[in-house]
Amino acid sequence: MIYFLALILFSTASFLFTKKGFLQKKILNQNNLASTPNYYGYCSVIWFMIGAVLLIIALSKQNKLSIELFTLISLIFTVILNFSVQKYITFQFNARKHFEKSFLLILRVTSYISIAITFLIIISILVEAIRFFSEIPLSSFLFGTKWSPQSALEGSAGAGNFGAIPVFLGTLLITTIAIIIAVPFGIYSAIYLTEYASARFRAIAKPILEILAGVPTVVYGYFAAFTVAPFLRLVLAKLGISIEAESALAAGIVMGIMIIPFVLSLSDDVMNAVPESLKNASLGLGSTKSEMIKKVIIPAALPGIAGAILLAISRAIGETMIVTMAAGLNAKMSFNPLDSVTTATAQIVTLLIGDQEFDSNKTLAAFALGITLFVITLILNLIALIIVKKYREQYE
């Protein structure tokens, strides 16, 4: 943090000093002046930041990068740099063009770094997953019906304890419940906000509903464990139906509430993107508003709505905290929403906590679940992107 503040301080000094030097030369009256004083200051900041980063890398290798040393070297570097750039402060030097090229380079480098980090994460998971599958056959993992890593033995003897079907069955069950809750509420809310609500109500209600997307998932977990689950037990007990203290139903309902904003916001955007000419033509031909919604807006916005639903499914599949707190951790071959089940993300957390050897099959199983989950969500996201892209090409 101190290094960062020092960089900001010296960058600001470099900018102001260079800009002042430009103004003192009084070359603003040149007819073919291509850059304003600010661009000369931006160029000095870029040069300073590049030099400072190189200094940090060089000094950090020698373990001599104290804040005092860094501050002193930065100060000397800033002074030398500012004296050096003064000779470039002429109207012939196109600082704006130089800045644009440098800015483009910075954007390109940051983009490449982001992509590289993504690939490094994938590779790190994939390498550990391959180690797991070298011990446990892939077929036993994908098609096995018993998930009990805690009781697994080292080597092939433990292969029968790593069947992932109960885990992904629980994931599918909770995700299905969540989608059943989220899709109707999200789409109907989007229709109301788009076609029926007043502009004032829409301006107030939509941000409030979208706030749900920013609520920490641990809060949803508390809501599911201490409010929804007891309420379900109370209601179902009066009907003579038994439900476990931790159930897929409670977790699925709350997870559905959590992803309503995803469906609502994206559906609202695509419905608003439907051309007014189509709506007016439908109304002009005698359709009622509800008929116009059913026969014009929904079909026209259907690709975008489908993309919103797929993105919401991806979000539900990756949720961990609500499941851990409200659905339990029991891997069962059950599709009963009243049972306690578990999901892949909840099992990943369970496998990676506690004191255990990192090389054990139990730990490595978390990476196998992770890479499988990554492939599933990647496919869903790709499908969603393809659908949304097709929609945009049609109406933009």
CSV table of N, CA and C in Angstrom, one decimal, residues 225-280:
chain,number,residue,atom,x,y,z
A,225,ALA,N,-31.5,-21.2,6.4
A,225,ALA,CA,-31.4,-22.1,7.6
A,225,ALA,C,-32.3,-21.7,8.8
A,226,PHE,N,-32.4,-20.4,9.0
A,226,PHE,CA,-33.1,-20.0,10.2
A,226,PHE,C,-34.5,-19.4,10.0
A,227,THR,N,-34.9,-19.3,8.7
A,227,THR,CA,-36.3,-18.8,8.5
A,227,THR,C,-37.1,-19.7,7.6
A,228,VAL,N,-36.5,-20.0,6.4
A,228,VAL,CA,-37.3,-20.8,5.4
A,228,VAL,C,-37.4,-22.2,5.9
A,229,ALA,N,-36.3,-22.8,6.3
A,229,ALA,CA,-36.3,-24.2,6.7
A,229,ALA,C,-37.3,-24.5,7.9
A,230,PRO,N,-37.2,-23.7,9.0
A,230,PRO,CA,-38.2,-23.9,10.1
A,230,PRO,C,-39.7,-23.7,9.6
A,231,PHE,N,-39.9,-22.7,8.7
A,231,PHE,CA,-41.2,-22.4,8.2
A,231,PHE,C,-41.8,-23.6,7.4
A,232,LEU,N,-40.9,-24.2,6.6
A,232,LEU,CA,-41.3,-25.4,5.8
A,232,LEU,C,-41.7,-26.5,6.7
A,233,ARG,N,-40.8,-26.7,7.8
A,233,ARG,CA,-41.1,-27.9,8.7
A,233,ARG,C,-42.4,-27.6,9.4
A,234,LEU,N,-42.7,-26.4,9.8
A,234,LEU,CA,-44.0,-26.1,10.5
A,234,LEU,C,-45.2,-26.3,9.6
A,235,VAL,N,-45.1,-25.9,8.4
A,235,VAL,CA,-46.2,-26.0,7.5
A,235,VAL,C,-46.4,-27.4,7.0
A,236,LEU,N,-45.3,-28.1,6.7
A,236,LEU,CA,-45.5,-29.5,6.2
A,236,LEU,C,-45.9,-30.4,7.3
A,237,ALA,N,-45.4,-30.1,8.6
A,237,ALA,CA,-45.8,-31.0,9.7
A,237,ALA,C,-47.3,-30.9,9.9
A,238,LYS,N,-48.0,-29.8,9.7
A,238,LYS,CA,-49.4,-29.7,9.8
A,238,LYS,C,-50.1,-30.5,8.7
A,239,LEU,N,-49.4,-30.7,7.6
A,239,LEU,CA,-50.0,-31.5,6.5
A,239,LEU,C,-49.6,-33.0,6.6
A,240,GLY,N,-48.9,-33.3,7.7
A,240,GLY,CA,-48.5,-34.7,7.9
A,240,GLY,C,-47.3,-35.1,7.0
A,241,ILE,N,-46.6,-34.2,6.5
A,241,ILE,CA,-45.4,-34.5,5.6
A,241,ILE,C,-44.2,-34.3,6.4
A,242,SER,N,-43.3,-35.2,6.3
A,242,SER,CA,-42.0,-35.1,7.0
A,242,SER,C,-40.9,-34.5,6.1
A,243,ILE,N,-40.2,-33.6,6.7
A,243,ILE,CA,-39.1,-33.0,6.0
A,243,ILE,C,-37.9,-32.9,6.9
A,244,GLU,N,-36.7,-33.1,6.4
A,244,GLU,CA,-35.5,-33.1,7.2
A,244,GLU,C,-35.2,-31.6,7.6
A,245,ALA,N,-34.4,-31.5,8.6
A,245,ALA,CA,-34.0,-30.2,9.1
A,245,ALA,C,-33.3,-29.4,8.0
A,246,GLU,N,-32.4,-30.1,7.3
A,246,GLU,CA,-31.7,-29.5,6.2
A,246,GLU,C,-32.2,-30.1,4.9
A,247,SER,N,-32.8,-29.4,4.0
A,247,SER,CA,-33.4,-30.0,2.9
A,247,SER,C,-33.1,-29.2,1.6
A,248,ALA,N,-33.2,-30.0,0.5
A,248,ALA,CA,-33.0,-29.4,-0.8
A,248,ALA,C,-34.0,-28.3,-1.1
A,249,LEU,N,-35.2,-28.5,-0.6
A,249,LEU,CA,-36.3,-27.5,-0.9
A,249,LEU,C,-36.0,-26.2,-0.3
A,250,ALA,N,-35.6,-26.1,0.9
A,250,ALA,CA,-35.3,-24.8,1.6
A,250,ALA,C,-34.1,-24.1,0.8
A,251,ALA,N,-33.1,-24.9,0.5
A,251,ALA,CA,-31.9,-24.3,-0.2
A,251,ALA,C,-32.3,-23.9,-1.6
A,252,GLY,N,-33.1,-24.7,-2.3
A,252,GLY,CA,-33.5,-24.3,-3.6
A,252,GLY,C,-34.4,-23.1,-3.7
A,253,ILE,N,-35.3,-23.0,-2.7
A,253,ILE,CA,-36.2,-21.8,-2.7
A,253,ILE,C,-35.4,-20.5,-2.6
A,254,VAL,N,-34.5,-20.5,-1.6
A,254,VAL,CA,-33.7,-19.3,-1.3
A,254,VAL,C,-32.7,-19.1,-2.5
A,255,MET,N,-32.1,-20.1,-3.0
A,255,MET,CA,-31.3,-19.9,-4.2
A,255,MET,C,-32.0,-19.3,-5.4
A,256,GLY,N,-33.3,-19.7,-5.5
A,256,GLY,CA,-34.1,-19.1,-6.6
A,256,GLY,C,-34.4,-17.7,-6.3
A,257,ILE,N,-34.6,-17.3,-5.1
A,257,ILE,CA,-34.8,-15.9,-4.7
A,257,ILE,C,-33.5,-15.1,-5.1
A,258,MET,N,-32.4,-15.7,-4.8
A,258,MET,CA,-31.1,-15.1,-5.1
A,258,MET,C,-30.9,-14.8,-6.6
A,259,ILE,N,-31.3,-15.7,-7.4
A,259,ILE,CA,-31.0,-15.5,-8.9
A,259,ILE,C,-32.1,-14.8,-9.6
A,260,ILE,N,-33.2,-14.5,-8.9
A,260,ILE,CA,-34.3,-13.7,-9.6
A,260,ILE,C,-33.8,-12.4,-10.3
A,261,PRO,N,-32.9,-11.7,-9.6
A,261,PRO,CA,-32.4,-10.4,-10.3
A,261,PRO,C,-31.7,-10.7,-11.6
A,262,PHE,N,-31.0,-11.8,-11.7
A,262,PHE,CA,-30.3,-12.2,-12.9
A,262,PHE,C,-31.3,-12.3,-14.1
A,263,VAL,N,-32.3,-13.1,-13.8
A,263,VAL,CA,-33.3,-13.3,-14.8
A,263,VAL,C,-34.1,-12.1,-15.1
A,264,LEU,N,-34.5,-11.3,-14.1
A,264,LEU,CA,-35.3,-10.1,-14.2
A,264,LEU,C,-34.5,-9.1,-15.0
A,265,SER,N,-33.3,-8.8,-14.6
A,265,SER,CA,-32.6,-7.7,-15.3
A,265,SER,C,-32.3,-8.0,-16.7
A,266,LEU,N,-31.8,-9.2,-17.0
A,266,LEU,CA,-31.5,-9.5,-18.4
A,266,LEU,C,-32.7,-9.6,-19.3
A,267,SER,N,-33.8,-10.2,-18.7
A,267,SER,CA,-35.1,-10.2,-19.5
A,267,SER,C,-35.6,-8.9,-19.7
A,268,ASP,N,-35.5,-8.0,-18.7
A,268,ASP,CA,-36.0,-6.6,-18.9
A,268,ASP,C,-35.3,-5.9,-20.0
A,269,ASP,N,-34.0,-6.1,-20.1
A,269,ASP,CA,-33.2,-5.5,-21.1
A,269,ASP,C,-33.6,-5.9,-22.5
A,270,VAL,N,-33.7,-7.3,-22.7
A,270,VAL,CA,-34.0,-7.8,-24.0
A,270,VAL,C,-35.5,-7.4,-24.4
A,271,MET,N,-36.4,-7.3,-23.4
A,271,MET,CA,-37.8,-6.9,-23.8
A,271,MET,C,-37.8,-5.5,-24.2
A,272,ASN,N,-37.0,-4.7,-23.6
A,272,ASN,CA,-37.0,-3.3,-23.9
A,272,ASN,C,-36.3,-3.1,-25.3
A,273,ALA,N,-35.5,-4.1,-25.7
A,273,ALA,CA,-34.8,-3.9,-27.0
A,273,ALA,C,-35.7,-4.3,-28.2
A,274,VAL,N,-36.9,-4.9,-27.9
A,274,VAL,CA,-37.8,-5.2,-29.0
A,274,VAL,C,-38.3,-3.9,-29.6
A,275,PRO,N,-38.1,-3.8,-30.9
A,275,PRO,CA,-38.5,-2.6,-31.6
A,275,PRO,C,-39.9,-2.1,-31.3
A,276,GLU,N,-40.1,-0.8,-31.1
A,276,GLU,CA,-41.5,-0.3,-30.9
A,276,GLU,C,-42.4,-0.5,-32.1
A,277,SER,N,-41.8,-0.6,-33.3
A,277,SER,CA,-42.6,-0.7,-34.5
A,277,SER,C,-43.3,-2.1,-34.4
A,278,LEU,N,-42.7,-3.1,-33.9
A,278,LEU,CA,-43.3,-4.4,-33.8
A,278,LEU,C,-44.5,-4.4,-32.8
A,279,LYS,N,-44.3,-3.7,-31.7
A,279,LYS,CA,-45.4,-3.6,-30.7
A,279,LYS,C,-46.5,-2.8,-31.3
A,280,ASN,N,-46.2,-1.6,-31.9
A,280,ASN,CA,-47.3,-0.8,-32.4
A,280,ASN,C,-48.0,-1.5,-33.5
